[in-house]
Short mmCIF file of C-alpha atoms in Angstrom, two decimals:
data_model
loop_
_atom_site.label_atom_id
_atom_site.label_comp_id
_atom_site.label_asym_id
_atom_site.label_seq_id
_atom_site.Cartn_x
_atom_site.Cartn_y
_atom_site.Cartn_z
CA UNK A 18 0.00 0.00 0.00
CA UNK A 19 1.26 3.43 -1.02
CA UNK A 20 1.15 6.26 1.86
CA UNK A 21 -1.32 9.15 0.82
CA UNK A 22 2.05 11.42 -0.35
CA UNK A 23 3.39 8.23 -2.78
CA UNK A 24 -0.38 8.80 -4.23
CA UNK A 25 -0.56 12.58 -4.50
CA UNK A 26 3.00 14.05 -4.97
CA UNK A 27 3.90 18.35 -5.90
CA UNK A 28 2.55 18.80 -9.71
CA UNK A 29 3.09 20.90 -12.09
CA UNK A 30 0.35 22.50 -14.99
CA UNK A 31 2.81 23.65 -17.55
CA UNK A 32 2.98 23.06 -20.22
CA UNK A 33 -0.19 23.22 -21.85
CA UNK A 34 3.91 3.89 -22.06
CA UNK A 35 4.48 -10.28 -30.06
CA UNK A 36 4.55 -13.25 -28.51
CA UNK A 37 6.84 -15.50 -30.98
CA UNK A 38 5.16 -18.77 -32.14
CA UNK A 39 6.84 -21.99 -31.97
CA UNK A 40 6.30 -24.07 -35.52
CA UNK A 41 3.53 -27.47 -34.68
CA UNK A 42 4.91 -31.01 -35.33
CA UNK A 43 3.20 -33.79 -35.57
CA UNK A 44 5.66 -37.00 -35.42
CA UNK A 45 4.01 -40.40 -36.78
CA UNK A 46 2.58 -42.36 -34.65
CA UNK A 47 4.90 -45.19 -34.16
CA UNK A 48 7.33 -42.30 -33.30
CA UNK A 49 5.06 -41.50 -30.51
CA UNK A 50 4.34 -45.03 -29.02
CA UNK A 51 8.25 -45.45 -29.14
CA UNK A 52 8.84 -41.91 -27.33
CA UNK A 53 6.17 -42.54 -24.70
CA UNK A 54 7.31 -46.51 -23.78
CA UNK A 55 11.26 -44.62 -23.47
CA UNK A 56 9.23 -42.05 -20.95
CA UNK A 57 7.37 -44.91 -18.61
CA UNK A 58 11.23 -46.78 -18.72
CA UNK A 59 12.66 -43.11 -17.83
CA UNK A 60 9.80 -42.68 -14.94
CA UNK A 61 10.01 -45.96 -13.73
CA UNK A 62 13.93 -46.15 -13.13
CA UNK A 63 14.70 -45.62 -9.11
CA UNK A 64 14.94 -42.01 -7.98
CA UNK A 65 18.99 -42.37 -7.62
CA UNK A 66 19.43 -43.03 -11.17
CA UNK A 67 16.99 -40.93 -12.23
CA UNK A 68 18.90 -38.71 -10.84
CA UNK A 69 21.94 -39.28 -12.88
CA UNK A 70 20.27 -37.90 -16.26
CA UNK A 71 20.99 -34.96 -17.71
CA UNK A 72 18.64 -32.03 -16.50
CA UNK A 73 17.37 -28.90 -18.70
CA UNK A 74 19.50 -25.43 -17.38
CA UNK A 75 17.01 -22.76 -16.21
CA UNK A 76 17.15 -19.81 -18.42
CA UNK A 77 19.54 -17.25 -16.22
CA UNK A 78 17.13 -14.53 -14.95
CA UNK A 79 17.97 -11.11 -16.22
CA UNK A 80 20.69 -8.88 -14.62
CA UNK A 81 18.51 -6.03 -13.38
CA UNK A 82 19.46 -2.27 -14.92
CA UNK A 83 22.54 -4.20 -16.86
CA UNK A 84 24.05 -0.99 -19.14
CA UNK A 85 24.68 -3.66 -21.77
CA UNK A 86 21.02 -4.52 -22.61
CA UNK A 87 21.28 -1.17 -24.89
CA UNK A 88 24.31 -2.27 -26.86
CA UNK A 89 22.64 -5.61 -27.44
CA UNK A 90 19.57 -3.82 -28.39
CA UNK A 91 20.72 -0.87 -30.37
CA UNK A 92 19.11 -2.03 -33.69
CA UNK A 93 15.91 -1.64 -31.91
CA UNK A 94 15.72 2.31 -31.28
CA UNK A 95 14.26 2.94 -34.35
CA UNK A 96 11.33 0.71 -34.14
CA UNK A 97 8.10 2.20 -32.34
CA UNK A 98 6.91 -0.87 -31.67
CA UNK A 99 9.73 -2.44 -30.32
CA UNK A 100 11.53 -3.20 -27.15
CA UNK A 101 11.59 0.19 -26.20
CA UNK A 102 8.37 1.64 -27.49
CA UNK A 103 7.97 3.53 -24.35
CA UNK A 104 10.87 5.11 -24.66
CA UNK A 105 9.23 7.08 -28.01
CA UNK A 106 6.33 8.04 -25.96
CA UNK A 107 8.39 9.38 -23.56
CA UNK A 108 10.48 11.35 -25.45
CA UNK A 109 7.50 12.85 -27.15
CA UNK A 110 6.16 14.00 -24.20
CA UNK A 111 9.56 15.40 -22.78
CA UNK A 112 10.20 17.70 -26.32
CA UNK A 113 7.22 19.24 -25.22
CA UNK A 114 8.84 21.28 -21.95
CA UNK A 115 11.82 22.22 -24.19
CA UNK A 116 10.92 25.87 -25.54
CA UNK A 117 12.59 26.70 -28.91
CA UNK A 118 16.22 27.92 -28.36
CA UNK A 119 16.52 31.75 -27.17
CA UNK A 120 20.05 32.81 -28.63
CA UNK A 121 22.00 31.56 -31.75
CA UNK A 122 24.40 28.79 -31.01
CA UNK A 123 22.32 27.28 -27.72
CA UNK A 124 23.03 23.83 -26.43
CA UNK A 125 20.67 20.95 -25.08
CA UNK A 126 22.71 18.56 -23.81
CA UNK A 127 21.06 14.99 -23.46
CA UNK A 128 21.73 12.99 -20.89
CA UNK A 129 21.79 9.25 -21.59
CA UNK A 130 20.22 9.44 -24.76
CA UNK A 131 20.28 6.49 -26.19
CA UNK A 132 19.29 6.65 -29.68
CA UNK A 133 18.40 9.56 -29.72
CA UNK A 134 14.78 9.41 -30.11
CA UNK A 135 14.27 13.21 -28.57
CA UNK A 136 15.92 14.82 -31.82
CA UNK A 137 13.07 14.02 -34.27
CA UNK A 138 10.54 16.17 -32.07
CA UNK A 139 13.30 19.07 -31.41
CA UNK A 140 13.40 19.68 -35.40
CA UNK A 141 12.98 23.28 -35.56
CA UNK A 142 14.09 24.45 -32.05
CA UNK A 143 17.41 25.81 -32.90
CA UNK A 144 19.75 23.58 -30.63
CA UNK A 145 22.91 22.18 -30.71
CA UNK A 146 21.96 18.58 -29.52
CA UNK A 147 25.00 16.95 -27.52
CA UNK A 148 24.12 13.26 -26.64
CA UNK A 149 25.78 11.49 -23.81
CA UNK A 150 25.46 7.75 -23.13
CA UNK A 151 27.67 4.68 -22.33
CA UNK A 152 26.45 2.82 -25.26
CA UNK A 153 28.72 3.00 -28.57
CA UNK A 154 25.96 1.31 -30.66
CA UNK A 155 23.08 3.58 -28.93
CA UNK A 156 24.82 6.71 -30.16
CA UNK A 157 25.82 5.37 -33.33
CA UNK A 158 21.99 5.35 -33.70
CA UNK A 159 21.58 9.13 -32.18
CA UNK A 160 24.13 10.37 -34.52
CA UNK A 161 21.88 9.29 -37.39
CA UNK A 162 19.21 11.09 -35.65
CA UNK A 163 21.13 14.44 -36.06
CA UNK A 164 22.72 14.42 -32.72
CA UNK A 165 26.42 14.88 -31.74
CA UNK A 166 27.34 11.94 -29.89
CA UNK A 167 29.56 12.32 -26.97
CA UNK A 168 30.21 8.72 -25.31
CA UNK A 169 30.55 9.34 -21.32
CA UNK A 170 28.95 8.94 -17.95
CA UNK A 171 26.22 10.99 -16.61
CA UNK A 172 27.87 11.15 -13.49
CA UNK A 173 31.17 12.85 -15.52
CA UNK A 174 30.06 14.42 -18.46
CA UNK A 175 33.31 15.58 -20.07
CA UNK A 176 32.20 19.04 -21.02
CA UNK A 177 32.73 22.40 -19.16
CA UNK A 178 30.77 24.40 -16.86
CA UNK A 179 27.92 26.24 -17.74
CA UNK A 180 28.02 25.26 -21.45
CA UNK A 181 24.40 24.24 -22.01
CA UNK A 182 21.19 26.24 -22.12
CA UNK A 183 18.80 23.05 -21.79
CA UNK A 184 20.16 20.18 -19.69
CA UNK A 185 17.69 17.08 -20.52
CA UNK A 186 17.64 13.60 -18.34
CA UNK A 187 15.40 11.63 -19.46
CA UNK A 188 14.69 8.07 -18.30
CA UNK A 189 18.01 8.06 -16.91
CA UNK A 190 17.79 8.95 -13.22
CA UNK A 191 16.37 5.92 -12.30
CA UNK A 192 19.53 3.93 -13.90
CA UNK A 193 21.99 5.52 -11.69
CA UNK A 194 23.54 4.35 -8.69
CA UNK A 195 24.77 7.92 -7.72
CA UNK A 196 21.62 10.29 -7.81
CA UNK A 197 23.35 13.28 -5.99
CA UNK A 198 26.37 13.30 -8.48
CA UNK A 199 24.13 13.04 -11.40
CA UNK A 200 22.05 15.47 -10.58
CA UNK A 201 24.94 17.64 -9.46
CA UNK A 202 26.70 16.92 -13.25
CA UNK A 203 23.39 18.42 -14.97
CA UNK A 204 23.34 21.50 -12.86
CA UNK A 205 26.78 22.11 -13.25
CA UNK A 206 26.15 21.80 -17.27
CA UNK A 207 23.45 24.50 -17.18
CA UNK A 208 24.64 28.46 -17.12
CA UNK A 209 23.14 30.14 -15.28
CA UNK A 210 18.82 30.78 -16.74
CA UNK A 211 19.56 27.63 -18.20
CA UNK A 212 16.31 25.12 -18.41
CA UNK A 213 16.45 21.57 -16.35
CA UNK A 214 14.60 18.62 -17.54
CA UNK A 215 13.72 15.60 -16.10
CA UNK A 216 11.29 12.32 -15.90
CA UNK A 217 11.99 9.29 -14.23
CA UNK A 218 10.39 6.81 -11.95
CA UNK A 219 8.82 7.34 -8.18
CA UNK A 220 10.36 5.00 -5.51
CA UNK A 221 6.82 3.83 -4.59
CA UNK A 222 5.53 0.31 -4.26
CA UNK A 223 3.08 1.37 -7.20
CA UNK A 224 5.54 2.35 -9.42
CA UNK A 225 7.63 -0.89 -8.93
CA UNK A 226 4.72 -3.09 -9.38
CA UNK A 227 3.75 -1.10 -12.86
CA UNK A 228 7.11 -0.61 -14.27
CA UNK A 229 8.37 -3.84 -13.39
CA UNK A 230 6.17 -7.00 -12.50
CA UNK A 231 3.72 -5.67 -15.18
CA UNK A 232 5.33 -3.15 -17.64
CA UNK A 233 8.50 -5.86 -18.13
CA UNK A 234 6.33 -8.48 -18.82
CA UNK A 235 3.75 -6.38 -21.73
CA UNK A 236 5.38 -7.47 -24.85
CA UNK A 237 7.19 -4.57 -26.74
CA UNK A 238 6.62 -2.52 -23.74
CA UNK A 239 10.15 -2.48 -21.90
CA UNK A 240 12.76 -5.18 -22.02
CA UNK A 241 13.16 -7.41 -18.77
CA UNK A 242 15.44 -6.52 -16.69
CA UNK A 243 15.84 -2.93 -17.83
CA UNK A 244 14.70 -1.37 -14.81
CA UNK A 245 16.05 -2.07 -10.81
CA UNK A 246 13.38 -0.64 -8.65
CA UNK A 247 15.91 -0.01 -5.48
CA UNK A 248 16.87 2.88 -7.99
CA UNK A 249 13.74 4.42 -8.34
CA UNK A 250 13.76 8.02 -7.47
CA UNK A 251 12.33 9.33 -4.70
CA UNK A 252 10.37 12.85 -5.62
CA UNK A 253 11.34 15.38 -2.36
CA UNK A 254 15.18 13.89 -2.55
CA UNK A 255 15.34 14.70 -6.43
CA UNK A 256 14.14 18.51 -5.42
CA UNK A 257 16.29 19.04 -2.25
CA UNK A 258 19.45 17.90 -4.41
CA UNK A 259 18.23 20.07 -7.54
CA UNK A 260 17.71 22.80 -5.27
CA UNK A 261 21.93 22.45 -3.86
CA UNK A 262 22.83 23.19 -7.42
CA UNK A 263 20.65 26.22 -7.69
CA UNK A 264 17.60 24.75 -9.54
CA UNK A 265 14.11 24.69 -7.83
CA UNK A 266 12.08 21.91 -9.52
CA UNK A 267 8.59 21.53 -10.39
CA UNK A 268 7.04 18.36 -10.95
CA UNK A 269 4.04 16.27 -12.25
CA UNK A 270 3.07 13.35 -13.21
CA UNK A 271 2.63 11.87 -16.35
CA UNK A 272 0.34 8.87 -17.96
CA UNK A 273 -0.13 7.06 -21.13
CA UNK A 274 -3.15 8.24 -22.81
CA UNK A 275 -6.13 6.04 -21.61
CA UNK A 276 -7.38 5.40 -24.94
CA UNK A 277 -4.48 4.86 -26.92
CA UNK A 278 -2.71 2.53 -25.09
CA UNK A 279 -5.38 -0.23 -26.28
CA UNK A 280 -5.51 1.04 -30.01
CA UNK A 281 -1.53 0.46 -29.38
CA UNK A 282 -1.29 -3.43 -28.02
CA UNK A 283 -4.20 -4.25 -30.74
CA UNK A 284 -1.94 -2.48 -33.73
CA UNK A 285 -4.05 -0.04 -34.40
CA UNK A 286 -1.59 2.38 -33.79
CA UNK A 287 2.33 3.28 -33.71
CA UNK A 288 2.53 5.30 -30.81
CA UNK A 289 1.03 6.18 -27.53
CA UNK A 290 0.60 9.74 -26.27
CA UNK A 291 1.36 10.96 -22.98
CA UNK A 292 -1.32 12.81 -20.51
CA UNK A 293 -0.17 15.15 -17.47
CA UNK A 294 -1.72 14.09 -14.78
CA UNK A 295 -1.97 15.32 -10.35
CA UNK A 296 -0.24 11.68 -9.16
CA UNK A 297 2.80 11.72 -9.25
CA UNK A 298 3.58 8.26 -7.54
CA UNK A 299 4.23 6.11 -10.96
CA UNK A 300 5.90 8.51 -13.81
CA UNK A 301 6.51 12.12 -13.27
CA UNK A 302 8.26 15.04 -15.02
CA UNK A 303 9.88 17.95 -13.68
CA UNK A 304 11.76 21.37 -14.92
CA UNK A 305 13.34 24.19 -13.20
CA UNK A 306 15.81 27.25 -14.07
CA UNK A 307 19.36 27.82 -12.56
CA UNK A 308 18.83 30.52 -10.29
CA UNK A 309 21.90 32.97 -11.17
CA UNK A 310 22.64 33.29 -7.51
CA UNK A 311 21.74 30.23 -6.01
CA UNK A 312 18.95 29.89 -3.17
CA UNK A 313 18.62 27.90 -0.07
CA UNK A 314 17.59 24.21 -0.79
CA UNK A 315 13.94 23.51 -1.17
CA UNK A 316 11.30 21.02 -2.17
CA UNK A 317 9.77 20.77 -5.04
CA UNK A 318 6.59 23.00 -5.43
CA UNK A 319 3.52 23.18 -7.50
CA UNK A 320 2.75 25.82 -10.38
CA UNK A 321 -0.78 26.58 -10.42
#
């Protein structure tokens, strides 16, 4: 059960997420009667010897947020109905918080972006994208998409101070074992009036049981294993540390559309749009400015 905050968390009310088929065999029929007379003998022989025949491996259970799940994956970006579908309806909805750049020459620097599948929906915007992830084939895939890949950790981005005027992290926080450093490399990125963005995962008992025990196991949906739910992000940490670095974050939460996510798993459609939405305890978004002189550390607040 989720506490009456994990339910209702600080929103925000601007701006205005196939099975394969084995082939059928039929063998003849004295096939069978041999095969089943071999399984009585096999059932029938003592349990110590029975004992002594070779035994069908498990299938290994996956490794839980394993970083190379995106190199072994990296063909898939492109497809919207593939393993990481959600990921497209995602980014859709997290292009709409960046505003179109303000000076010639700005920067929005991605933060694990994987293929890149922001850059389509910032056409127009008048950035210079800079992509950051861990996987070679991942931005391989970005730089296709019209981004400039830059292979490093989100925790040490190797780019100077104050260099971007958007800072975007999305889907990422929730991968990384170090929140405070990551969120103190993207506020260190922005100058200062520079624009934060964020969405990631609430460290509810909710959100685990949505993104994981039923969101891993939707086909085309996510991947398993993609996700470890100890790294979920809890909503008032992710605003006290934002607020350290100068940037007071405002958050809500964020839903696939009610009616499309059914058009979606029957093929009636190739992506999923996202809905703003008061509860914040599953998926949420947030954005704040660098303060130019920064201000004592707060929690994240609503915008009315």
């Amino acid at each position: 059960m989720t506490s009456p905050s994990e339910r209702r968390g600080p929103t925000v009310s601007e701006p205005s997420f196939a099975p394969s088929f084995a082939p059928s065999f039929a063998p003849p029929s004295s096939l069978r009667s041999s095969s089943a007379r071999a399984g009585a003998r096999v059932r029938g022989l003592p349990g110590a010897l029975r004992g002594l025949l070779p035994r069908r491996a498990p299938a290994p259970a996956p490794i839980p947020n394993d970083p190379a799940l995106y190199e072994r994956l990296a063909d898939r970006w492109g497809d919207p109905r593939g393993d990481f579908a959600m990921l497209h309806w995602l980014a859709a909805a997290r292009a709409e918080l960046v505003p179109p750049a303000s000076r010639p020459g700005a920067v929005l620097v991605d933060l694990g972006c994987g293929g890149g599948l922001l850059a389509p929906h910032l056409g127009g915007h008048g950035y210079r994208h800079i992509g950051v992830d861990l996987s070679p084939r991942s931005l391989a895939v970005a730089r296709g998409r019209g981004v400039l890949p830059l292979r490093g950790d989100v925790t040490a981005v190797p780019l100077a101070d104050g260099v971007a005027d958007v800072v975007v992290a999305g889907e990422i926080l929730e991968h990384v074992p170090d929140l405070s450093r990551a969120v103190a490399e993207a506020c260190r990125l922005l100058r200062p009036g520079g624009l934060l963005v964020v969405d990631t995962l609430a460290d509810t008992t909710l959100a685990r049981w949505v993104a994981v025990h039923i969101g891993e196991r939707v086909p085309r949906v996510a991947p398993r294993g993609v996700h470890d739910p100890a790294l979920f992000v809890n909503r008032e940490r992710l605003g006290r540390e934002c607020a350290r670095h100068g940037v007071r974050l405002r958050i809500r939460g964020v839903r696939p559309a009610l009616r499309d996510l059914p058009a979606w798993l029957a093929g009636r459609r190739d992506t999923v749009r996202m809905r703003p939405v008061r509860d914040t305890s599953i998926l949420y978004q947030g954005i704040g400015r660098k303060a130019v002189a920064p201000p004592s550390a707060s929690v994240p607040r609503s915008v009315r």
